[in-house]
């Protein structure tokens, strides 16, 4: 749609866009779709609300934001050349003399303006660029909210309320002729500060100390404190208007003077180009893939080991939710990792839906039914599931051990670990790694600098060497977690991860499969009661060996140690001595050592010799001597045993405690049922009810798909057509003095124009009860579908919904009094 006249409002500028451009706006700012605007006017109103503008500004890169900041301190409207001068400075107008930095700004500025226009933060043609009023208010300087550019208010703003006599004194001190009124005095002073030649001559007469004062204020903040009796340099500057009073003790360097001292630049260092991500090391791509694959397999094994340790019911859940510090330390010791790393594995299992609360009265964590399905997958598919869950998770394990806003400790699996920015930062970090040549490990500082350039307002608290803002911390955690998970190898992105990011899970699993060693069906038994697994084991073998022996060390090869306790554990699970001998003979590449055979037979001979059941509890044994030995042992006093019969003892503690107590004394009792049968304890008996993985917490509204965008644009166009169509009057003409009805678009334009000029208008209004009235108002502010105005009829300030205004008209000259 072409336009013959420049747009007067943002709504007119949006109305002139084609459907593709409107869809681009809604895609860039999806909050504008909640709900779908009824017409273009509603869309423009919503796009100018404070919350929406803040969200849009937060998604600008540094140069687009610098461009918006320059427009905030430029005249409104601002020609393109003025904007370019604010970014490049004096002496950059001639292309032949423009330096490399100026050339980069000239090349990047059209793209930055296109971004601002697409997001409806800037509208108008290049000869009349307008920044949306809300954005101008957010970015403009004030004593309460200093400008990001470090510039202060204009001369006109700083001298508002100054006495005419004081203005004339400033003119005389600055060598300017007297004027007849304050307006022309302010204009003369502004003209002096913007004239390079005359301003240079004035500063040539300044004391050196005065120039030092200006140097401290020129790049901001522009405000300074003064005493009632200022020093001569400050007095010299104040007398000539180079420092203007804000209060009795505060002065400000006016914007025009600061721009002259800055050579016309709004920013000290414009950044039109993103900083490059620097390579810290170059690796062999094959070595990177191998290292990442090894770590990926270790990650899968670690998560499996974690959940196996919680098979019989995991740790209890704190009343406030999450895992206690003691249980986290216990888990870290069990996995032989640090506590932050243990928290990462726990949170990863939770994010993947493999771990959840059991929902019982005494809540505990336990594996979910999905864990059993996960263990049946191949190693590469299990890794893909973990990596995909990590990429999408908003839960941030790096926060564990820190404090929330109220000073309370953040615990693993606790309720306060969701950070909606985490998925976007993780994905962006990996995309930047993917843009580097294969095998390249990045320098972390250059990576953080790039992320800050892309979202400067999200990391506004970070300086060049500071990494304390949340996005920077998430980025650093991402680098560490990527190495733990096998996303990267030796600091560089692995090829299987590139496939996951671009091709999907199936392609990533296929790329990883050849790099993961094939599971083995054998171990090497040794005479010192250990077994060595030279690689990953097949699942039945690994499960049986985990029940029969304890893991002593992990690495390229896993070492298992057989102990009386581990053998008893296998017997408790229902295995017999003959089963264990046959299992070891079938899966050992070396002969079964005699000490191991003796150990199994010795434990089996004693296993179940004692029987424990419920009386409160009891012990029975056919061998009276064994019971006599137990009663005579001083260590059994805590069990509070007494003899019921020659072959039976009773206890006052529960069967589980009695079972554990006798095992600590060196016996191998077995639990029995009420029918006298041995109870078999099998691993993996505790599972939660079916649970879904925790849903990520979204960061604002989701980006709409093309179908929704197309439907929304059609609905907005249809509503706009209905709102702006001219209806022909069918009844008698309106009587003289009555207020004509106007469309919502006409109403908004007239009200906004009145707010800008400070004039009064005549409106027709229907209140919530349906009563119609006519009143005279002076609009002060138009935002969010409401107009705040001084109502001359009621003699007070009121707020009116725009949709209840039936008509609006400018007052005639004889009605303004």
PDB file of C-alpha atoms in Angstrom, residues 41-42 44-50 133-134 744 747-753 755 761 763 765-768 777-790 797-805:
ATOM      1  CA  UNK A  41      -5.646   1.568  15.957  1.00  0.00           C
ATOM      2  CA  UNK A  42      -5.780  -0.970  18.771  1.00  0.00           C
ATOM      3  CA  UNK A  44      -0.796   0.844  17.520  1.00  0.00           C
ATOM      4  CA  UNK A  45      -2.124   1.648  20.987  1.00  0.00           C
ATOM      5  CA  UNK A  46      -0.942  -1.677  22.363  1.00  0.00           C
ATOM      6  CA  UNK A  47       2.453  -1.293  20.656  1.00  0.00           C
ATOM      7  CA  UNK A  48       2.930   1.989  22.535  1.00  0.00           C
ATOM      8  CA  UNK A  49       2.192   0.677  26.027  1.00  0.00           C
ATOM      9  CA  UNK A  50       5.047   0.768  28.495  1.00  0.00           C
ATOM     10  CA  UNK A 133       6.744   8.328  22.579  1.00  0.00           C
ATOM     11  CA  UNK A 134       6.950   5.636  25.267  1.00  0.00           C
ATOM     12  CA  UNK A 744     -12.227   5.090  16.558  1.00  0.00           C
ATOM     13  CA  UNK A 747     -11.043   9.789  17.715  1.00  0.00           C
ATOM     14  CA  UNK A 748      -7.547   8.510  18.556  1.00  0.00           C
ATOM     15  CA  UNK A 749      -5.821  10.857  16.085  1.00  0.00           C
ATOM     16  CA  UNK A 750      -7.688  13.911  17.389  1.00  0.00           C
ATOM     17  CA  UNK A 751      -7.124  13.046  21.055  1.00  0.00           C
ATOM     18  CA  UNK A 752      -3.388  12.379  20.494  1.00  0.00           C
ATOM     19  CA  UNK A 753      -2.997  15.638  18.591  1.00  0.00           C
ATOM     20  CA  UNK A 755      -2.407  15.866  23.959  1.00  0.00           C
ATOM     21  CA  UNK A 761     -11.471  19.295  22.616  1.00  0.00           C
ATOM     22  CA  UNK A 763     -16.178  14.849  23.188  1.00  0.00           C
ATOM     23  CA  UNK A 765     -19.095  10.129  26.091  1.00  0.00           C
ATOM     24  CA  UNK A 766     -21.198   7.130  27.179  1.00  0.00           C
ATOM     25  CA  UNK A 767     -20.500   5.892  30.713  1.00  0.00           C
ATOM     26  CA  UNK A 768     -20.747   2.306  32.027  1.00  0.00           C
ATOM     27  CA  UNK A 777     -11.504  17.984  28.075  1.00  0.00           C
ATOM     28  CA  UNK A 778      -7.796  18.848  27.740  1.00  0.00           C
ATOM     29  CA  UNK A 779      -5.977  15.524  27.079  1.00  0.00           C
ATOM     30  CA  UNK A 780      -2.730  15.014  29.009  1.00  0.00           C
ATOM     31  CA  UNK A 781      -1.801  11.424  28.196  1.00  0.00           C
ATOM     32  CA  UNK A 782      -3.063   8.728  25.790  1.00  0.00           C
ATOM     33  CA  UNK A 783      -1.936   5.192  26.556  1.00  0.00           C
ATOM     34  CA  UNK A 784      -3.299   1.653  26.751  1.00  0.00           C
ATOM     35  CA  UNK A 785      -6.707   2.531  25.291  1.00  0.00           C
ATOM     36  CA  UNK A 786      -7.336   5.328  27.812  1.00  0.00           C
ATOM     37  CA  UNK A 787      -7.065   9.105  27.730  1.00  0.00           C
ATOM     38  CA  UNK A 788      -6.152  10.999  30.909  1.00  0.00           C
ATOM     39  CA  UNK A 789      -7.415  14.575  30.680  1.00  0.00           C
ATOM     40  CA  UNK A 790      -8.493  17.625  32.634  1.00  0.00           C
ATOM     41  CA  UNK A 797      -8.575  15.209  36.091  1.00  0.00           C
ATOM     42  CA  UNK A 798     -10.301  12.060  34.846  1.00  0.00           C
ATOM     43  CA  UNK A 799      -9.491   8.982  32.773  1.00  0.00           C
ATOM     44  CA  UNK A 800     -11.799   7.918  29.938  1.00  0.00           C
ATOM     45  CA  UNK A 801     -11.756   4.641  27.930  1.00  0.00           C
ATOM     46  CA  UNK A 802     -11.361   5.568  24.278  1.00  0.00           C
ATOM     47  CA  UNK A 803     -13.965   3.027  23.164  1.00  0.00           C
ATOM     48  CA  UNK A 804     -16.639   4.904  25.175  1.00  0.00           C
ATOM     49  CA  UNK A 805     -15.985   8.200  23.323  1.00  0.00           C
TER      50      UNK A 805
END
